[in-house]
Amino acid sequence: MGSKSALTFKVLAECPVTKARASLMTLPHGAVETPVFMPVGTQGSLKGLLPEQLEKLECKLILGNTYHLGNRPGTDLMKKAGGLHNFMHWSHDLLTDSGGFQMVSLLELAEITEEGVKFKSPYDGSECMLTPEHSIQIQNTIGADIIMQLDDVVSSTTTGPRVKEAMERTIRWLDRCMAAHQFPEKQNLFPIVQGGLDPELRKECAKELIKRDTPGFAIGGLSGGESKDDFWRMVHISTDILPKNKPRYLMGVGFAEDLVVCCALGVDMYDCVFPTRTARFGCALTFTGQINLKQQKYKEDFSPIDPECTCSTCTNYTRAYLQKIVTHETVACHLLTVHNVRFQMRLMERIRSNIKTGTFVEFVKSFMLGIYPDKKYPTWSKDALEAVGITLS
Amino acid sequence: MQLSFVVFKTMKKFCVEKTLKTSVGSTRLGHLELPLFTKAEEGNDGSSNGRSKIDYATPMYFLHTQTGSIPHITAEVLKLIYPTASDTSGQIPPVQISLDATAKFIEPLSKFENGVGKFVGLSEHPIFLTIHDPLYLLRSGHNDKFGIALWSRHGRRPLSPKQFHEAVTAFKPSISQILSDYDVNPEISGMKRLKKSLERAEEYTSYVIKQEETTEREKKKNTGFFITIEASWFLMDEGLATKAVLRLLESQHQIEGVVLAGLSDRFVKKKQEDEVKKDSNGKGSGDSERMDICETLDIELLDKMLQNLPANLPKYVPGPFKLPEMMDLVARGVDLFDSSLASRMADYAEALLLDSVEAILPSISTTMVAMPSSLSEGLAERADKAERQEPPSNSEEGEGAVISLKDKKYFDDFGPLSRFCTCYTCRKHTRSYIHHLYATDELLGPVLIQIHNLSTLDRFFSIMRALVKENDSPESLLEKSALMRNLLKARILIKIEKEDKVAVPSV
Ligand SMILES: [Zn+2]
Ligand SMILES: [Zn+2]
């Protein structure tokens, strides 16, 4: 089973101090350098950007949501269109989630049984069931380069036997997903490490998943309201166990500081709606933190969002003009989305190049100083970085 | 009444290249030269702000903007619609910016010094500063001796001639419309009100010109001014209106063009206004303020307005007129338009199709209207696509000049918006995908429709220019517009049966 894979992963450089590594991940629709951030294009488009604009931003791997695409336009049309790549005219790589997380978080009445996730259709109220087999079947039709197993998601703050049950069920569902997967030679199925905030359960889950020899691994069930202290420890434990020769994907993480810290902990892939969602509220990302362009202080600020950024927004537009149009012209949303996606790409580029040149530790220190000029670093990032050999002082 | 017109020190140049005159009207081809404001480069002496000039063939359209941006289209995407001047059907359109939604720019722009074009990210386009957004309705009752009322999303804002002059100084547009007391309504206003409006037109115009002359000497600026003439003046008293217009033109040699305002019904309908009053503090809400696509054109009124205007001035009719109406206006000698039609259609998920229109324009071939040089690439890509997916032919039936992508029949239509269009959208995306984007309220839907509609509008204007060049008479143009109108009517009947309620996607 495991020998069939549509992914090669080559570690190009490793940080001599931390667990960070720079690698080349080759997928059916092209090679991607990691660590990589994947913007989320929920329903087959990324917040008003043309595929060509994403290419110019050097974004070559984006995420689509199975739950949404399965509803609209639906699998029949997706099949007719020849998959999501064709449908949205995207020639680079795609990743789809399993749809389970969306279902549990969007639909109040979702109920999880051994068979799958039971829910009431938001369209006609009828009872539906998303099984591991069904999720894979939809993802096979969508045709993304990386697809995700259906996992039993519990809130990261849940405690007690339910966490163990969810972890064990996730492993059982992985086996069902693998059995149902029709195209292992062109789509890579990733399992998801669960186990809540319990280090032992996380380890047990990771060890069990490794036995399946999948092309890569995801770390799930985090970034959902748990303390940052718990968060980094769970990531740290997971990357300690997961094999070095395969990509590790931390789901739902995308704040700049989290990305830098988690790269130090050895994570290779990330996704998050934050950079694109925040754009619509007038928020722009920079290396010294976020700025909200709604603020009056930008009224006569004729500089670009970031003078060092080469995105089309920073080339053509001033903060003063953006201040006039944010939150009410769709153009403003496009402009900030372009900049914010470019920011994420630039951040990852910097991380990769510093790993390759052996200067990652210095980079982390100067990055942290950039967002905390008063050196009042959050305890969790100090602790996390300390754990992999970087001391912030 | 004949008018002798002396061109004094006009910086902008409009010249009529060709006129086809019959009893219907004078259809013409012209050239409008617009200066492009560029700030002096370092090293130059500070006073010499550079102005390079761009030559435009008329009839043409300005790109319609809201708050300074073309709806849904960023500067980056605009370049995909009009890649370079030589690569398109001839010209990259200049931009129209209205003061109603951009009055709040006056303060920052007075410090910015690079002009409004650069400020809104469109520095490569000459700017036409107008007073009102052609897609925003006006309300009655707030123009007074101090000035006029501007209406926008932010509610009402007064604009005095002095503030207008400050705006022009700060915006540095290539051309600007002079403010006008528009609030004359034949159904409500008396003769006293009409006379007031006409008086103010003279007052405003002479004030603005005088101020500009003073400033011009100091700063070597050269914004050209268009006077505004109001349709309602002519509805109330043609004699008085004509006299006033002639006085405006005679006394001011600096006038470089005319805005024929009020041909699209610019006022909030009485009923709507009552509703607005009921539910708010005067700011109004939502769609009651939005101008709909203009289906009709009062030709008699237009002729009255045009009658005494000198031939050497370009004439601009603002508003979202449909293509046949635009052609009627061209047949009667109107030179300038705006793309507000495309902006409005993007809200409605409607795509302009010239497929059937081109069939009734037999003399126009690709050799006459320059096609983008990316055409070959586009067609190759298209041919490649066609091999893979044969577009279903059923949805092609009954298509007039407009299709609504909200229509469920496009759900699985993998053909392009138009089979003959080579725009960016039609080369890369399908009707099915665009239908999906609108069904899911994704922001990319209006972007793709806007790209296609602006490209189509551009082609339509090239066709109209080519028709006049080929000596198509005004009558013949009117025949063609009548044919187009019939195609549209056929389409509208189908629409009424099928269409769901239209929702405008929000940010
Ligand atoms: Zn930028
Ligand atoms: Zn097109």
PDB file of C-alpha atoms in Angstrom, chain B residues 135-381:
ATOM      1  CA  LEU B 135     -24.809  55.221 -10.697  1.00  0.00           C
ATOM      2  CA  TYR B 136     -25.899  57.262  -7.698  1.00  0.00           C
ATOM      3  CA  LEU B 137     -29.259  58.939  -7.505  1.00  0.00           C
ATOM      4  CA  LEU B 138     -29.704  62.542  -6.401  1.00  0.00           C
ATOM      5  CA  ARG B 139     -32.243  63.929  -4.011  1.00  0.00           C
ATOM      6  CA  SER B 140     -34.082  67.184  -4.238  1.00  0.00           C
ATOM      7  CA  GLY B 141     -34.104  70.139  -1.897  1.00  0.00           C
ATOM      8  CA  HIS B 142     -30.574  70.868  -0.771  1.00  0.00           C
ATOM      9  CA  ASN B 143     -29.003  73.144  -3.355  1.00  0.00           C
ATOM     10  CA  ASP B 144     -28.846  76.715  -2.098  1.00  0.00           C
ATOM     11  CA  LYS B 145     -27.044  79.979  -2.634  1.00  0.00           C
ATOM     12  CA  PHE B 146     -23.907  78.562  -1.024  1.00  0.00           C
ATOM     13  CA  GLY B 147     -23.585  75.671  -3.395  1.00  0.00           C
ATOM     14  CA  ILE B 148     -24.933  72.246  -4.304  1.00  0.00           C
ATOM     15  CA  ALA B 149     -25.417  68.988  -2.426  1.00  0.00           C
ATOM     16  CA  LEU B 150     -23.349  65.911  -3.194  1.00  0.00           C
ATOM     17  CA  TRP B 151     -24.947  62.558  -2.390  1.00  0.00           C
ATOM     18  CA  SER B 152     -23.005  59.429  -1.542  1.00  0.00           C
ATOM     19  CA  ARG B 153     -22.858  56.474   0.773  1.00  0.00           C
ATOM     20  CA  HIS B 154     -21.861  58.932   3.475  1.00  0.00           C
ATOM     21  CA  GLY B 155     -25.038  60.931   3.014  1.00  0.00           C
ATOM     22  CA  ARG B 156     -25.187  64.545   1.937  1.00  0.00           C
ATOM     23  CA  ARG B 157     -22.226  66.850   1.638  1.00  0.00           C
ATOM     24  CA  PRO B 158     -22.389  70.482   0.496  1.00  0.00           C
ATOM     25  CA  LEU B 159     -20.093  71.692  -2.267  1.00  0.00           C
ATOM     26  CA  SER B 160     -19.533  75.392  -2.811  1.00  0.00           C
ATOM     27  CA  PRO B 161     -17.848  76.795  -5.924  1.00  0.00           C
ATOM     28  CA  LYS B 162     -14.865  77.635  -3.709  1.00  0.00           C
ATOM     29  CA  GLN B 163     -14.623  74.047  -2.435  1.00  0.00           C
ATOM     30  CA  PHE B 164     -14.944  72.822  -5.968  1.00  0.00           C
ATOM     31  CA  HIS B 165     -12.031  75.007  -7.012  1.00  0.00           C
ATOM     32  CA  GLU B 166     -10.002  73.595  -4.109  1.00  0.00           C
ATOM     33  CA  ALA B 167     -10.881  70.108  -5.256  1.00  0.00           C
ATOM     34  CA  VAL B 168      -9.682  70.767  -8.799  1.00  0.00           C
ATOM     35  CA  THR B 169      -6.465  72.283  -7.484  1.00  0.00           C
ATOM     36  CA  ALA B 170      -5.824  69.238  -5.302  1.00  0.00           C
ATOM     37  CA  PHE B 171      -7.035  66.541  -7.737  1.00  0.00           C
ATOM     38  CA  LYS B 172      -5.159  67.923 -10.765  1.00  0.00           C
ATOM     39  CA  PRO B 173      -7.476  66.241 -13.289  1.00  0.00           C
ATOM     40  CA  SER B 174      -6.960  66.523 -17.052  1.00  0.00           C
ATOM     41  CA  ILE B 175     -10.501  67.733 -17.410  1.00  0.00           C
ATOM     42  CA  SER B 176     -13.231  68.606 -14.981  1.00  0.00           C
ATOM     43  CA  GLN B 177     -16.946  69.112 -15.107  1.00  0.00           C
ATOM     44  CA  ILE B 178     -18.055  72.408 -13.543  1.00  0.00           C
ATOM     45  CA  LEU B 179     -20.596  72.034 -10.749  1.00  0.00           C
ATOM     46  CA  SER B 180     -24.217  72.723 -11.603  1.00  0.00           C
ATOM     47  CA  ASP B 181     -27.427  73.414  -9.726  1.00  0.00           C
ATOM     48  CA  TYR B 182     -29.061  70.229 -10.927  1.00  0.00           C
ATOM     49  CA  ASP B 183     -32.105  70.430  -8.688  1.00  0.00           C
ATOM     50  CA  VAL B 184     -34.728  71.453 -11.225  1.00  0.00           C
ATOM     51  CA  ASN B 185     -37.631  69.113 -11.694  1.00  0.00           C
ATOM     52  CA  PRO B 186     -40.351  69.990 -14.209  1.00  0.00           C
ATOM     53  CA  GLU B 187     -42.958  68.237 -12.060  1.00  0.00           C
ATOM     54  CA  ILE B 188     -42.225  70.245  -8.938  1.00  0.00           C
ATOM     55  CA  SER B 189     -40.145  73.302  -9.708  1.00  0.00           C
ATOM     56  CA  GLY B 190     -41.572  76.619 -10.800  1.00  0.00           C
ATOM     57  CA  MET B 191     -40.116  79.086 -13.251  1.00  0.00           C
ATOM     58  CA  LYS B 192     -38.453  80.939 -10.410  1.00  0.00           C
ATOM     59  CA  ARG B 193     -36.483  77.837  -9.526  1.00  0.00           C
ATOM     60  CA  LEU B 194     -35.474  77.308 -13.155  1.00  0.00           C
ATOM     61  CA  LYS B 195     -34.203  80.873 -13.447  1.00  0.00           C
ATOM     62  CA  LYS B 196     -32.252  80.450 -10.237  1.00  0.00           C
ATOM     63  CA  SER B 197     -30.604  77.323 -11.593  1.00  0.00           C
ATOM     64  CA  LEU B 198     -29.683  79.046 -14.849  1.00  0.00           C
ATOM     65  CA  GLU B 199     -28.277  82.055 -13.003  1.00  0.00           C
ATOM     66  CA  ARG B 200     -26.184  79.814 -10.804  1.00  0.00           C
ATOM     67  CA  ALA B 201     -24.822  78.010 -13.835  1.00  0.00           C
ATOM     68  CA  GLU B 202     -23.343  81.306 -15.006  1.00  0.00           C
ATOM     69  CA  GLU B 203     -22.174  82.274 -11.544  1.00  0.00           C
ATOM     70  CA  TYR B 204     -20.455  78.972 -10.902  1.00  0.00           C
ATOM     71  CA  THR B 205     -18.862  78.805 -14.313  1.00  0.00           C
ATOM     72  CA  SER B 206     -17.445  82.316 -14.260  1.00  0.00           C
ATOM     73  CA  TYR B 207     -16.245  81.888 -10.682  1.00  0.00           C
ATOM     74  CA  VAL B 208     -14.445  78.638 -11.482  1.00  0.00           C
ATOM     75  CA  ILE B 209     -12.860  79.946 -14.665  1.00  0.00           C
ATOM     76  CA  LYS B 210     -11.704  83.120 -12.931  1.00  0.00           C
ATOM     77  CA  GLN B 211     -10.168  81.201 -10.041  1.00  0.00           C
ATOM     78  CA  GLU B 212      -8.449  78.865 -12.438  1.00  0.00           C
ATOM     79  CA  GLU B 213      -6.968  81.691 -14.449  1.00  0.00           C
ATOM     80  CA  THR B 214      -5.408  83.070 -11.298  1.00  0.00           C
ATOM     81  CA  THR B 215      -4.065  79.701 -10.240  1.00  0.00           C
ATOM     82  CA  GLU B 216      -2.930  78.807 -13.715  1.00  0.00           C
ATOM     83  CA  ARG B 217      -0.625  81.756 -13.829  1.00  0.00           C
ATOM     84  CA  GLU B 218       0.903  80.734 -10.544  1.00  0.00           C
ATOM     85  CA  LYS B 219       1.203  77.016 -10.975  1.00  0.00           C
ATOM     86  CA  LYS B 220       1.048  76.427 -14.689  1.00  0.00           C
ATOM     87  CA  LYS B 221      -1.801  74.025 -14.227  1.00  0.00           C
ATOM     88  CA  ASN B 222      -3.994  73.200 -17.121  1.00  0.00           C
ATOM     89  CA  THR B 223      -7.200  71.475 -16.268  1.00  0.00           C
ATOM     90  CA  GLY B 224      -9.775  71.810 -19.023  1.00  0.00           C
ATOM     91  CA  PHE B 225     -13.370  72.522 -18.074  1.00  0.00           C
ATOM     92  CA  PHE B 226     -16.637  71.080 -19.278  1.00  0.00           C
ATOM     93  CA  ILE B 227     -19.806  73.033 -18.615  1.00  0.00           C
ATOM     94  CA  THR B 228     -22.892  71.187 -17.482  1.00  0.00           C
ATOM     95  CA  ILE B 229     -26.220  71.622 -19.186  1.00  0.00           C
ATOM     96  CA  GLU B 230     -29.229  70.086 -17.495  1.00  0.00           C
ATOM     97  CA  ALA B 231     -31.936  68.165 -19.333  1.00  0.00           C
ATOM     98  CA  SER B 232     -34.536  69.562 -16.960  1.00  0.00           C
ATOM     99  CA  TRP B 233     -33.823  73.132 -18.109  1.00  0.00           C
ATOM    100  CA  PHE B 234     -34.920  72.150 -21.603  1.00  0.00           C
ATOM    101  CA  LEU B 235     -37.958  70.279 -20.337  1.00  0.00           C
ATOM    102  CA  MET B 236     -39.164  73.378 -18.564  1.00  0.00           C
ATOM    103  CA  ASP B 237     -38.383  76.168 -20.987  1.00  0.00           C
ATOM    104  CA  GLU B 238     -36.398  75.484 -24.098  1.00  0.00           C
ATOM    105  CA  GLY B 239     -36.055  79.166 -24.977  1.00  0.00           C
ATOM    106  CA  LEU B 240     -34.643  80.199 -21.619  1.00  0.00           C
ATOM    107  CA  ALA B 241     -32.399  77.152 -21.492  1.00  0.00           C
ATOM    108  CA  THR B 242     -30.948  77.770 -24.955  1.00  0.00           C
ATOM    109  CA  LYS B 243     -30.218  81.406 -24.186  1.00  0.00           C
ATOM    110  CA  ALA B 244     -28.500  80.482 -20.969  1.00  0.00           C
ATOM    111  CA  VAL B 245     -26.346  77.851 -22.644  1.00  0.00           C
ATOM    112  CA  LEU B 246     -25.271  80.238 -25.344  1.00  0.00           C
ATOM    113  CA  ARG B 247     -24.387  82.841 -22.741  1.00  0.00           C
ATOM    114  CA  LEU B 248     -22.326  80.235 -20.910  1.00  0.00           C
ATOM    115  CA  LEU B 249     -20.432  79.366 -24.048  1.00  0.00           C
ATOM    116  CA  GLU B 250     -19.974  82.888 -25.356  1.00  0.00           C
ATOM    117  CA  SER B 251     -18.562  84.309 -22.221  1.00  0.00           C
ATOM    118  CA  GLN B 252     -16.114  81.562 -21.543  1.00  0.00           C
ATOM    119  CA  HIS B 253     -13.569  80.704 -24.145  1.00  0.00           C
ATOM    120  CA  GLN B 254     -11.873  78.251 -21.871  1.00  0.00           C
ATOM    121  CA  ILE B 255     -14.743  75.793 -22.050  1.00  0.00           C
ATOM    122  CA  GLU B 256     -13.518  72.604 -23.629  1.00  0.00           C
ATOM    123  CA  GLY B 257     -16.553  70.396 -23.557  1.00  0.00           C
ATOM    124  CA  VAL B 258     -20.127  69.901 -22.483  1.00  0.00           C
ATOM    125  CA  VAL B 259     -21.738  67.465 -20.064  1.00  0.00           C
ATOM    126  CA  LEU B 260     -25.322  66.696 -21.053  1.00  0.00           C
ATOM    127  CA  ALA B 261     -26.679  65.884 -17.621  1.00  0.00           C
ATOM    128  CA  GLY B 262     -29.968  64.363 -16.576  1.00  0.00           C
ATOM    129  CA  LEU B 263     -30.695  62.193 -19.616  1.00  0.00           C
ATOM    130  CA  SER B 264     -30.557  59.169 -17.404  1.00  0.00           C
ATOM    131  CA  ASP B 265     -33.138  59.758 -14.699  1.00  0.00           C
ATOM    132  CA  ARG B 266     -30.865  60.914 -11.955  1.00  0.00           C
ATOM    133  CA  PHE B 267     -33.382  61.591  -9.242  1.00  0.00           C
ATOM    134  CA  VAL B 268     -34.646  59.315  -6.542  1.00  0.00           C
ATOM    135  CA  LYS B 269     -38.174  58.403  -7.514  1.00  0.00           C
ATOM    136  CA  LYS B 270     -40.791  60.099  -5.426  1.00  0.00           C
ATOM    137  CA  LYS B 271     -41.963  56.854  -3.882  1.00  0.00           C
ATOM    138  CA  GLN B 272     -38.486  55.709  -3.073  1.00  0.00           C
ATOM    139  CA  GLU B 273     -37.697  59.005  -1.473  1.00  0.00           C
ATOM    140  CA  ASP B 274     -40.653  58.717   0.857  1.00  0.00           C
ATOM    141  CA  GLU B 275     -39.446  55.307   1.924  1.00  0.00           C
ATOM    142  CA  VAL B 276     -35.978  56.638   2.537  1.00  0.00           C
ATOM    143  CA  LYS B 277     -37.385  59.449   4.664  1.00  0.00           C
ATOM    144  CA  LYS B 278     -39.403  57.042   6.717  1.00  0.00           C
ATOM    145  CA  ASP B 279     -36.616  54.686   7.650  1.00  0.00           C
ATOM    146  CA  SER B 280     -33.698  56.931   8.299  1.00  0.00           C
ATOM    147  CA  ASN B 281     -32.238  60.251   9.200  1.00  0.00           C
ATOM    148  CA  GLY B 282     -31.836  61.372   5.626  1.00  0.00           C
ATOM    149  CA  LYS B 283     -28.894  59.176   4.833  1.00  0.00           C
ATOM    150  CA  GLY B 284     -31.085  56.760   2.995  1.00  0.00           C
ATOM    151  CA  SER B 285     -30.283  53.145   2.516  1.00  0.00           C
ATOM    152  CA  GLY B 286     -29.288  50.543   0.040  1.00  0.00           C
ATOM    153  CA  ASP B 287     -30.681  50.134  -3.397  1.00  0.00           C
ATOM    154  CA  SER B 288     -33.032  53.082  -3.455  1.00  0.00           C
ATOM    155  CA  GLU B 289     -29.984  55.215  -4.186  1.00  0.00           C
ATOM    156  CA  ARG B 290     -28.674  53.065  -6.987  1.00  0.00           C
ATOM    157  CA  MET B 291     -29.259  54.013 -10.581  1.00  0.00           C
ATOM    158  CA  ASP B 292     -30.554  51.206 -12.704  1.00  0.00           C
ATOM    159  CA  ILE B 293     -29.582  50.509 -16.298  1.00  0.00           C
ATOM    160  CA  CYS B 294     -31.249  53.050 -18.575  1.00  0.00           C
ATOM    161  CA  GLU B 295     -33.643  51.376 -20.973  1.00  0.00           C
ATOM    162  CA  THR B 296     -34.992  54.488 -22.604  1.00  0.00           C
ATOM    163  CA  LEU B 297     -33.615  57.645 -24.041  1.00  0.00           C
ATOM    164  CA  ASP B 298     -35.603  60.836 -24.645  1.00  0.00           C
ATOM    165  CA  ILE B 299     -34.370  61.581 -28.159  1.00  0.00           C
ATOM    166  CA  GLU B 300     -36.456  64.713 -28.556  1.00  0.00           C
ATOM    167  CA  LEU B 301     -34.974  66.122 -25.384  1.00  0.00           C
ATOM    168  CA  LEU B 302     -31.468  65.153 -26.470  1.00  0.00           C
ATOM    169  CA  ASP B 303     -31.930  66.929 -29.794  1.00  0.00           C
ATOM    170  CA  LYS B 304     -33.036  70.088 -28.004  1.00  0.00           C
ATOM    171  CA  MET B 305     -29.958  69.984 -25.812  1.00  0.00           C
ATOM    172  CA  LEU B 306     -27.616  69.381 -28.728  1.00  0.00           C
ATOM    173  CA  GLN B 307     -29.155  71.936 -31.045  1.00  0.00           C
ATOM    174  CA  ASN B 308     -27.047  74.956 -30.241  1.00  0.00           C
ATOM    175  CA  LEU B 309     -23.843  73.372 -29.132  1.00  0.00           C
ATOM    176  CA  PRO B 310     -20.785  74.205 -31.233  1.00  0.00           C
ATOM    177  CA  ALA B 311     -19.361  71.337 -33.228  1.00  0.00           C
ATOM    178  CA  ASN B 312     -15.868  71.779 -31.928  1.00  0.00           C
ATOM    179  CA  LEU B 313     -16.748  70.842 -28.354  1.00  0.00           C
ATOM    180  CA  PRO B 314     -16.822  67.197 -27.257  1.00  0.00           C
ATOM    181  CA  LYS B 315     -20.092  66.113 -25.670  1.00  0.00           C
ATOM    182  CA  TYR B 316     -20.357  63.704 -22.754  1.00  0.00           C
ATOM    183  CA  VAL B 317     -23.530  61.902 -21.716  1.00  0.00           C
ATOM    184  CA  PRO B 318     -23.066  60.199 -18.327  1.00  0.00           C
ATOM    185  CA  GLY B 319     -24.991  57.120 -17.266  1.00  0.00           C
ATOM    186  CA  PRO B 320     -25.495  53.367 -17.653  1.00  0.00           C
ATOM    187  CA  PHE B 321     -27.149  53.329 -21.074  1.00  0.00           C
ATOM    188  CA  LYS B 322     -27.576  50.065 -22.889  1.00  0.00           C
ATOM    189  CA  LEU B 323     -25.581  49.470 -26.047  1.00  0.00           C
ATOM    190  CA  PRO B 324     -28.381  50.385 -28.518  1.00  0.00           C
ATOM    191  CA  GLU B 325     -28.972  53.632 -26.623  1.00  0.00           C
ATOM    192  CA  MET B 326     -25.270  54.403 -26.750  1.00  0.00           C
ATOM    193  CA  MET B 327     -25.342  53.812 -30.472  1.00  0.00           C
ATOM    194  CA  ASP B 328     -28.308  56.188 -30.797  1.00  0.00           C
ATOM    195  CA  LEU B 329     -26.332  58.797 -28.907  1.00  0.00           C
ATOM    196  CA  VAL B 330     -23.329  58.283 -31.184  1.00  0.00           C
ATOM    197  CA  ALA B 331     -25.572  58.623 -34.219  1.00  0.00           C
ATOM    198  CA  ARG B 332     -26.568  62.060 -32.936  1.00  0.00           C
ATOM    199  CA  GLY B 333     -23.068  63.240 -32.327  1.00  0.00           C
ATOM    200  CA  VAL B 334     -22.344  62.406 -28.683  1.00  0.00           C
ATOM    201  CA  ASP B 335     -18.611  61.767 -28.278  1.00  0.00           C
ATOM    202  CA  LEU B 336     -18.027  60.684 -24.707  1.00  0.00           C
ATOM    203  CA  PHE B 337     -19.520  58.026 -22.445  1.00  0.00           C
ATOM    204  CA  ASP B 338     -18.620  56.123 -19.298  1.00  0.00           C
ATOM    205  CA  SER B 339     -18.466  52.450 -18.348  1.00  0.00           C
ATOM    206  CA  SER B 340     -21.093  52.664 -15.599  1.00  0.00           C
ATOM    207  CA  LEU B 341     -23.129  50.125 -17.583  1.00  0.00           C
ATOM    208  CA  ALA B 342     -20.416  47.516 -16.983  1.00  0.00           C
ATOM    209  CA  SER B 343     -20.200  48.380 -13.275  1.00  0.00           C
ATOM    210  CA  ARG B 344     -23.935  47.919 -12.843  1.00  0.00           C
ATOM    211  CA  MET B 345     -24.006  44.676 -14.835  1.00  0.00           C
ATOM    212  CA  ALA B 346     -21.314  43.176 -12.614  1.00  0.00           C
ATOM    213  CA  ASP B 347     -23.712  43.594  -9.686  1.00  0.00           C
ATOM    214  CA  TYR B 348     -26.395  41.747 -11.614  1.00  0.00           C
ATOM    215  CA  ALA B 349     -24.093  38.960 -12.889  1.00  0.00           C
ATOM    216  CA  GLU B 350     -24.924  40.038 -16.410  1.00  0.00           C
ATOM    217  CA  ALA B 351     -22.506  39.619 -19.288  1.00  0.00           C
ATOM    218  CA  LEU B 352     -22.638  41.655 -22.478  1.00  0.00           C
ATOM    219  CA  LEU B 353     -22.543  39.552 -25.613  1.00  0.00           C
ATOM    220  CA  LEU B 354     -21.734  40.945 -29.012  1.00  0.00           C
ATOM    221  CA  ASP B 355     -22.114  37.525 -30.668  1.00  0.00           C
ATOM    222  CA  SER B 356     -25.503  38.215 -32.160  1.00  0.00           C
ATOM    223  CA  VAL B 357     -24.808  41.922 -32.435  1.00  0.00           C
ATOM    224  CA  GLU B 358     -21.830  41.312 -34.670  1.00  0.00           C
ATOM    225  CA  ALA B 359     -24.083  39.355 -36.956  1.00  0.00           C
ATOM    226  CA  ILE B 360     -26.077  42.513 -37.688  1.00  0.00           C
ATOM    227  CA  LEU B 361     -22.946  44.552 -38.200  1.00  0.00           C
ATOM    228  CA  PRO B 362     -21.881  42.766 -41.380  1.00  0.00           C
ATOM    229  CA  SER B 363     -19.390  45.286 -42.611  1.00  0.00           C
ATOM    230  CA  ILE B 364     -17.260  44.955 -39.532  1.00  0.00           C
ATOM    231  CA  SER B 365     -14.604  42.350 -39.812  1.00  0.00           C
ATOM    232  CA  THR B 366     -11.593  41.639 -37.711  1.00  0.00           C
ATOM    233  CA  THR B 367      -9.474  43.459 -40.240  1.00  0.00           C
ATOM    234  CA  MET B 368     -11.288  46.697 -39.599  1.00  0.00           C
ATOM    235  CA  VAL B 369     -11.315  46.561 -35.859  1.00  0.00           C
ATOM    236  CA  ALA B 370      -7.893  45.801 -34.548  1.00  0.00           C
ATOM    237  CA  MET B 371      -8.050  42.797 -32.288  1.00  0.00           C
ATOM    238  CA  PRO B 372      -5.617  42.277 -29.450  1.00  0.00           C
ATOM    239  CA  SER B 373      -2.382  40.711 -30.603  1.00  0.00           C
ATOM    240  CA  SER B 374      -2.970  38.203 -27.822  1.00  0.00           C
ATOM    241  CA  LEU B 375      -5.807  36.993 -30.022  1.00  0.00           C
ATOM    242  CA  SER B 376      -3.853  34.219 -31.643  1.00  0.00           C
ATOM    243  CA  GLU B 377      -2.770  32.975 -28.268  1.00  0.00           C
ATOM    244  CA  GLY B 378      -6.344  33.236 -27.062  1.00  0.00           C
ATOM    245  CA  LEU B 379      -7.768  31.364 -29.975  1.00  0.00           C
ATOM    246  CA  ALA B 380      -5.142  28.658 -29.698  1.00  0.00           C
ATOM    247  CA  GLU B 381      -6.002  28.204 -26.075  1.00  0.00           C
TER     248      GLU B 381
END
